């Protein structure tokens, strides 16, 4: 079976063209909903990403993991469907390439781990919740149908829970497949660390924008203009603090960084904390990581012992988060 599938890709160039075509095919149904200038930009973006993923898949993984900071407006917001398409491409290519290398996702040791069993239980609960709510599928007739409307759905539409469950399962399979494929085809075994570093980098960017927004009225005005352009209006909320002594230092409105409201900003930061701490505690062991395949730029002489500076960095992160939230 594997040999028959490989025969469908007679040359690397033809294989690359297939993946570029697949990336464009994902976004093609969405183009009718954008002005023509945006169509050119989005097609160019997808072609660039697919080429980057074909040449340096680990670099593409890093940038895609970090790109969440630019898609932080509310569900159903403008252009959010673009990142869904990028993740779908990323997952599907990982699953296909992993299969071509003879690896089987379901035989991965991850499924026998505690977190693997927990995630399977979580997805099973999600599937059962859809089964016991058949009225959710009956409501489809009241909503517009299509690829765009499926990805563009909000939390008040019946497509939304199905989309979240579908993308969640696809992402987990894609993540494991990419890890097995790239570790088989590369000299590095730091796929999870590179993915976590991308998420951590995005968090650092968002926190940086948040602090600059606090000190710079000009940037805050530009961010307000950006959100009005993106969603048509800007959600403003009064700040709050759990520590009374900090109230006098609070701005007039809550810090939202690149996000539509401070709640989504907080959700992004909290959900990214496990990746950030994974990155911090492993960077001392893998501080010289080559994410460009087949390029030996550094010598491997990392230490297995966690540096005390990592603990200092850890508590600095907690201090920054404490100042942001409280």
C-alpha positions as CSV (number, residue, x, y, z in Angstrom):
1,X,0.0,0.0,0.0
2,X,2.8,2.4,0.9
3,X,4.6,1.7,-2.3
4,X,1.4,2.3,-4.3
5,X,0.9,5.6,-2.6
6,X,4.6,6.6,-3.2
7,X,4.2,5.9,-6.9
8,X,1.6,8.7,-7.1
9,X,4.5,11.1,-6.4
10,X,7.0,10.4,-9.2
11,X,9.2,13.4,-8.4
12,X,9.8,15.8,-5.5
13,X,8.7,18.7,-7.8
14,X,5.4,17.1,-8.7
15,X,4.9,16.3,-5.0
16,X,5.5,19.9,-4.0
17,X,3.1,21.2,-6.7
18,X,0.4,18.8,-5.3
19,X,0.8,20.3,-1.8
20,X,0.8,23.9,-3.1
21,X,-2.4,23.0,-5.1
22,X,-3.9,21.5,-1.9
23,X,-3.2,24.6,0.1
24,X,-4.8,26.8,-2.5
25,X,-7.7,24.4,-2.8
26,X,-8.4,24.9,1.0
27,X,-8.7,28.6,0.7
28,X,-10.3,28.7,-2.8
29,X,-14.0,28.6,-1.5
30,X,-13.2,31.5,0.8
31,X,-12.1,33.9,-1.8
32,X,-15.6,34.8,-3.0
33,X,-16.1,36.5,0.4
34,X,-13.1,38.8,0.2
35,X,-12.3,41.9,-2.0
36,X,-10.0,41.1,-4.9
37,X,-7.0,42.7,-3.2
38,X,-7.3,40.4,-0.2
39,X,-7.7,37.4,-2.5
40,X,-4.2,38.1,-4.0
41,X,-2.7,38.6,-0.6
42,X,-4.2,35.4,0.9
43,X,-3.3,33.2,-2.0
44,X,0.2,34.6,-1.9
45,X,0.3,33.9,1.9
46,X,-0.8,30.3,1.4
47,X,1.7,29.7,-1.4
48,X,4.6,31.1,0.7
49,X,3.6,29.0,3.7
50,X,3.4,25.8,1.7
51,X,6.8,26.5,0.1
52,X,8.3,27.2,3.5
53,X,6.7,24.0,4.9
54,X,8.1,22.1,1.9
55,X,11.6,23.4,2.4
56,X,11.8,23.8,6.2
57,X,8.8,22.1,7.9
58,X,10.1,22.9,11.4
59,X,10.4,26.6,10.6
60,X,6.9,26.5,9.3
61,X,5.7,24.8,12.5
62,X,7.4,27.5,14.6
63,X,5.7,30.4,12.7
64,X,2.3,28.7,12.6
65,X,2.4,28.1,16.3
66,X,3.4,31.7,16.9
67,X,0.7,33.1,14.5
68,X,-2.1,32.6,17.0
69,X,-1.4,36.0,18.5
70,X,-2.7,37.6,15.2
71,X,-5.9,35.6,15.3
72,X,-7.2,36.6,18.7
73,X,-10.5,38.3,17.9
74,X,-13.7,36.6,18.9
75,X,-15.0,33.4,17.2
76,X,-16.5,34.1,13.8
77,X,-14.3,37.3,13.6
78,X,-12.9,38.5,10.3
79,X,-10.2,36.3,8.7
80,X,-10.1,33.7,11.5
81,X,-11.0,31.0,8.9
82,X,-7.6,31.6,7.4
83,X,-5.7,30.1,10.3
84,X,-8.1,27.2,10.4
85,X,-7.1,26.5,6.8
86,X,-3.4,26.8,7.6
87,X,-3.8,24.3,10.5
88,X,-5.8,21.9,8.3
89,X,-3.0,21.9,5.7
90,X,-0.4,21.5,8.4
91,X,-2.2,18.5,9.9
92,X,-3.1,16.8,6.6
93,X,0.4,17.0,5.2
94,X,1.8,15.7,8.4
95,X,-0.5,12.7,8.4
96,X,0.1,11.9,4.8
97,X,3.9,12.3,5.0
98,X,4.0,10.2,8.2
99,X,2.0,7.5,6.4
100,X,4.4,7.5,3.4
101,X,7.3,6.9,5.8
102,X,5.5,3.8,7.1
103,X,4.6,5.2,10.6
104,X,1.3,4.5,12.1
105,X,-0.2,7.2,14.3
106,X,-2.3,4.8,16.5
107,X,0.8,2.8,17.4
108,X,2.4,5.8,18.9
109,X,3.3,5.5,22.7
110,X,1.5,8.8,23.3
111,X,-1.9,7.0,23.3
112,X,-0.8,4.9,26.3
113,X,0.3,7.9,28.3
114,X,-2.0,9.6,30.8
115,X,-2.5,12.7,28.7
116,X,-3.2,10.5,25.7
117,X,-6.0,8.7,27.5
118,X,-7.3,12.0,28.9
119,X,-7.5,13.5,25.5
120,X,-9.2,10.4,24.0
121,X,-11.7,10.6,26.8
122,X,-12.2,14.3,26.1
123,X,-12.9,13.7,22.4
124,X,-15.1,10.8,23.2
125,X,-17.2,12.9,25.5
126,X,-17.4,15.6,22.8
127,X,-18.7,13.0,20.3
128,X,-21.2,11.6,22.7
129,X,-22.5,15.1,23.5
130,X,-23.2,15.6,19.8
131,X,-25.0,12.3,19.5
132,X,-27.3,13.1,22.4
133,X,-28.1,16.5,20.9
134,X,-29.7,15.6,17.5
135,X,-31.5,18.9,17.4
136,X,-28.1,20.5,16.7
137,X,-28.1,18.8,13.3
138,X,-31.7,19.7,12.7
139,X,-30.9,23.4,13.1
140,X,-28.5,23.2,10.1
141,X,-31.5,24.1,7.8
142,X,-31.7,27.5,9.4
143,X,-28.1,28.5,8.6
144,X,-26.1,29.0,5.5
145,X,-24.0,26.1,4.4
146,X,-20.6,25.9,2.9
147,X,-16.9,25.7,3.7
148,X,-16.7,29.4,4.6
149,X,-19.7,29.3,6.9
150,X,-18.4,26.2,8.6
151,X,-15.1,27.8,9.4
152,X,-16.6,31.2,10.1
153,X,-19.2,29.9,12.6
154,X,-19.6,31.5,16.0
155,X,-20.3,29.9,19.4
156,X,-24.1,30.5,18.8
157,X,-24.2,28.4,15.6
158,X,-24.6,24.6,15.4
159,X,-21.5,24.3,13.2
160,X,-19.2,25.7,16.0
161,X,-19.0,22.6,18.4
162,X,-18.6,20.3,15.4
163,X,-15.8,22.5,14.0
164,X,-14.0,22.6,17.3
165,X,-14.2,18.8,17.8
166,X,-13.2,18.2,14.2
167,X,-10.2,20.6,14.3
168,X,-9.2,19.4,17.8
169,X,-9.0,15.7,16.7
170,X,-7.3,16.6,13.4
171,X,-4.8,18.8,15.2
172,X,-3.9,16.0,17.7
173,X,-3.4,13.4,14.9
174,X,-1.5,16.0,12.9
175,X,0.8,16.9,15.8
176,X,1.7,13.3,16.5
177,X,2.1,12.5,12.8
178,X,4.4,15.5,12.3
179,X,6.5,14.6,15.3
180,X,7.0,11.0,14.0
181,X,7.6,12.1,10.4
182,X,10.1,14.8,11.1
183,X,12.0,12.8,13.7
184,X,12.3,10.0,11.2
185,X,13.4,12.4,8.4
186,X,15.6,14.8,10.4
187,X,18.6,14.9,12.7
188,X,16.6,16.7,15.4
189,X,14.3,15.2,18.0
190,X,13.0,18.5,19.3
191,X,9.8,18.9,17.5
192,X,7.7,19.4,20.6
193,X,10.2,22.0,21.9
194,X,10.1,23.9,18.6
195,X,6.3,23.9,18.6
196,X,6.3,25.1,22.2
197,X,8.8,27.8,21.4
198,X,6.5,29.1,18.7
199,X,3.6,29.4,21.1
200,X,5.9,31.0,23.7
201,X,7.2,33.5,21.2
202,X,3.7,34.5,20.3
203,X,2.9,35.0,24.0
204,X,6.0,37.2,24.4
205,X,4.9,39.3,21.4
206,X,1.4,39.7,22.9
207,X,2.7,40.7,26.3
208,X,5.1,43.2,24.7
209,X,2.2,44.8,22.8
210,X,0.2,44.9,26.0
211,X,2.9,46.7,28.0
212,X,3.5,49.1,25.1
213,X,-0.2,49.7,24.9
214,X,-0.2,50.6,28.6
215,X,2.6,53.2,28.3
216,X,2.0,54.5,24.8
217,X,-1.4,56.2,23.9
218,X,-0.3,56.3,20.3
219,X,-0.1,52.5,20.1
220,X,-3.4,52.1,21.9
221,X,-5.0,54.4,19.4
222,X,-3.6,52.4,16.5
223,X,-4.7,49.1,18.1
224,X,-8.2,50.6,18.5
225,X,-8.2,51.6,14.8
226,X,-6.9,48.1,13.9
227,X,-9.8,46.4,15.7
228,X,-12.4,48.7,14.2
229,X,-11.0,47.8,10.7
230,X,-11.0,44.1,11.6
231,X,-14.4,43.7,13.3
232,X,-16.2,47.0,12.7
233,X,-16.1,48.1,16.3
234,X,-13.9,47.9,19.4
235,X,-15.0,46.2,22.6
236,X,-14.0,48.3,25.6
237,X,-14.0,47.1,29.2
238,X,-13.2,48.8,32.5
239,X,-10.0,47.4,34.2
240,X,-10.2,45.5,37.4
241,X,-7.6,44.5,39.9
242,X,-7.6,41.9,42.7
243,X,-5.0,43.9,44.6
244,X,-6.5,47.2,45.9
245,X,-3.1,48.9,46.0
246,X,-2.7,48.6,42.2
247,X,-6.0,50.3,41.2
248,X,-4.4,53.7,40.9
249,X,-1.9,52.4,38.3
250,X,-4.6,50.9,36.1
251,X,-5.4,52.4,32.7
252,X,-8.8,53.8,31.8
253,X,-9.7,50.7,29.9
254,X,-8.5,47.1,30.1
255,X,-5.3,46.1,28.3
256,X,-6.2,44.0,25.2
257,X,-3.0,43.8,23.2
258,X,-3.7,42.4,19.8
259,X,-7.0,40.7,20.9
260,X,-10.6,41.8,20.6
261,X,-11.1,41.9,24.3
262,X,-9.1,41.2,27.5
263,X,-10.9,37.9,28.1
264,X,-9.5,36.4,24.9
265,X,-6.1,37.9,25.7
266,X,-6.3,36.1,29.1
267,X,-7.5,32.9,27.5
268,X,-4.6,33.0,25.0
269,X,-2.0,33.6,27.8
270,X,-3.4,31.0,30.2
271,X,-3.7,28.3,27.5
272,X,-0.2,28.9,26.3
273,X,1.4,28.6,29.8
274,X,2.1,24.8,29.6
275,X,3.9,25.4,26.3
276,X,5.8,28.3,27.7
277,X,7.0,26.4,30.8
278,X,7.8,23.4,28.7
279,X,10.0,25.7,26.5
280,X,11.7,27.3,29.6
281,X,12.5,24.1,31.4
282,X,13.8,22.3,28.3
283,X,15.7,25.2,26.7
284,X,18.7,24.6,29.0
285,X,18.9,21.0,27.8
286,X,18.3,21.8,24.1
287,X,19.6,25.4,23.9
288,X,21.2,24.7,20.5
289,X,18.4,23.5,18.3
290,X,18.8,23.2,14.5
291,X,15.4,23.7,13.0
292,X,16.8,23.8,9.4
293,X,16.9,20.2,8.3
294,X,20.3,18.7,7.3
295,X,22.2,21.9,8.4
296,X,24.8,21.3,11.2
297,X,25.1,24.9,12.5
298,X,25.9,24.1,16.1
299,X,27.6,21.4,18.1
300,X,25.6,19.4,20.5
301,X,27.1,19.9,23.9
302,X,24.0,20.8,25.9
303,X,23.9,19.9,29.6
304,X,21.2,17.7,31.1
305,X,21.2,19.7,34.3
306,X,18.7,22.5,34.6
307,X,20.5,25.8,35.0
308,X,19.6,28.0,38.0
309,X,19.0,30.8,35.5
310,X,16.0,28.9,34.2
311,X,14.4,29.0,37.6
312,X,15.0,32.8,37.8
313,X,13.4,33.1,34.4
314,X,10.5,30.9,35.6
315,X,9.8,33.2,38.5
316,X,10.2,36.3,36.3
317,X,7.4,34.9,34.1
318,X,5.2,34.4,37.1
319,X,5.9,38.0,38.2
320,X,5.0,39.4,34.8
321,X,1.8,37.4,34.6
322,X,0.9,38.5,38.1
323,X,1.4,42.2,37.1
324,X,-0.7,41.7,34.0
325,X,-3.6,40.0,35.6
326,X,-3.7,41.5,39.1
